[in-house]
Short mmCIF file of C-alpha atoms in Angstrom, two decimals:
data_model
loop_
_atom_site.label_atom_id
_atom_site.label_comp_id
_atom_site.label_asym_id
_atom_site.label_seq_id
_atom_site.Cartn_x
_atom_site.Cartn_y
_atom_site.Cartn_z
CA MET O 967 21.72 139.13 112.73
CA ALA O 968 20.02 142.10 111.24
CA ASN O 969 20.19 142.32 107.41
CA THR O 970 17.76 144.02 104.35
CA LYS O 971 15.44 141.13 105.17
CA GLY O 972 14.99 141.49 109.08
CA THR O 973 16.47 139.35 111.80
CA LEU O 974 17.17 135.63 111.55
CA ARG O 975 14.56 134.21 113.91
CA THR O 976 13.75 130.45 114.75
CA CYS O 977 10.26 129.14 115.59
CA GLU O 978 9.53 126.31 118.51
CA GLN O 979 9.13 123.88 115.43
CA GLY O 980 12.80 124.70 114.28
CA HIS O 981 12.06 126.54 111.10
CA SER O 982 14.52 129.35 110.57
CA TYR O 983 13.26 132.86 109.07
CA TYR O 984 14.03 136.40 108.50
CA LYS O 985 11.23 138.82 109.90
CA SER O 986 11.51 142.68 109.88
CA SER O 987 8.84 143.43 112.22
CA ASP O 988 8.13 142.44 115.95
CA CYS O 989 5.53 139.75 114.76
CA PRO O 990 6.48 136.40 116.21
CA THR O 991 4.46 134.47 113.63
CA CYS O 992 6.66 131.97 111.92
CA PRO O 993 6.07 131.94 107.97
CA VAL O 994 6.32 128.62 107.55
CA CYS O 995 4.03 127.21 110.39
CA GLU O 996 1.26 129.78 109.21
CA LYS O 997 1.27 128.64 105.68
CA GLU O 998 1.10 124.79 107.03
CA ARG O 999 -2.14 125.75 109.12
CA LYS O 1000 -4.05 127.81 106.45
CA PRO O 1001 -7.10 125.95 106.12
CA LYS O 1002 -7.35 124.42 102.22
CA GLU O 1003 -11.29 125.37 102.50
CA GLY O 1004 -13.93 127.28 103.81
CA PHE O 1005 -14.06 130.87 104.18
CA LEU O 1006 -11.21 131.02 106.52
CA SER O 1007 -8.98 129.82 103.36
CA LEU O 1008 -10.28 133.14 101.70
CA LEU O 1009 -8.26 135.65 103.76
CA SER O 1010 -4.94 136.65 104.69
CA GLY O 1011 -2.93 135.24 107.76
CA PRO O 1012 -3.85 138.11 110.11
CA ALA O 1013 -7.27 138.57 109.22
CA ARG O 1014 -7.64 134.70 109.92
CA ARG O 1015 -6.08 134.66 113.09
CA ALA O 1016 -8.14 137.94 114.19
CA LEU O 1017 -11.26 135.63 113.79
CA GLU O 1018 -9.66 132.35 115.00
CA ASN O 1019 -8.53 134.65 118.13
CA GLN O 1020 -12.20 135.43 118.63
CA GLY O 1021 -13.58 131.95 118.23
CA ILE O 1022 -15.26 132.71 114.81
CA THR O 1023 -14.53 129.52 113.16
CA THR O 1024 -17.65 129.06 111.36
CA LEU O 1025 -19.90 131.50 109.13
CA GLN O 1026 -22.81 130.67 111.66
CA LEU O 1027 -20.83 132.56 114.23
CA LEU O 1028 -19.77 135.12 112.08
CA SER O 1029 -23.18 135.72 111.39
CA GLN O 1030 -23.56 137.04 115.03
CA TYR O 1031 -21.18 139.85 114.59
CA SER O 1032 -22.03 143.12 113.03
CA GLU O 1033 -19.50 144.33 110.14
CA LYS O 1034 -18.39 147.25 112.60
CA GLU O 1035 -17.48 144.53 115.39
CA ILE O 1036 -15.42 142.52 113.03
CA LEU O 1037 -13.82 145.50 111.60
CA LYS O 1038 -12.61 146.41 114.96
CA LEU O 1039 -10.68 143.30 115.21
CA HIS O 1040 -7.06 143.63 114.73
CA GLY O 1041 -5.95 141.99 111.59
CA ILE O 1042 -9.01 142.51 109.63
CA GLY O 1043 -8.61 145.38 107.05
CA PRO O 1044 -11.25 146.83 104.40
CA SER O 1045 -10.11 143.87 101.92
CA ALA O 1046 -11.55 140.91 103.86
CA MET O 1047 -14.82 142.36 104.17
CA PRO O 1048 -16.11 141.47 100.51
CA LYS O 1049 -15.04 137.93 100.88
CA LEU O 1050 -16.85 137.76 104.28
CA ARG O 1051 -19.97 139.21 102.74
CA GLN O 1052 -19.75 136.66 99.90
CA ALA O 1053 -19.16 133.57 101.97
CA LEU O 1054 -21.84 134.62 104.38
CA GLU O 1055 -24.36 135.44 101.20
CA GLU O 1056 -23.38 131.86 99.89
CA GLU O 1057 -25.01 130.24 102.97
CA GLU O 1058 -27.90 132.68 102.93
CA LEU O 1059 -26.66 134.45 105.97
CA SER O 1060 -25.60 138.02 106.75
CA PHE O 1061 -23.59 140.25 109.14
CA LYS O 1062 -25.92 140.83 112.24
CA VAL O 1063 -27.43 144.65 111.89
#
């Protein structure tokens, strides 16, 4: 049933939610999955999933990529880059040149 909130959906875990886009991500499951600490906790869901889908789960792995490569990932936007740079700098790391 469609309304102003979107289409009512139910995820595999049984959570009901409305979604106006084709994105299959359940907001309840996504909130439960969000890390409580670490650099991934600083990012939006799409940015975090983009890195996780690429296998980038640590700052050491992130430092093996250039900023240009990271920006090409679907879900990474310009607002994520300052957070990622800061997290790398705090560990005395940087993006690959």
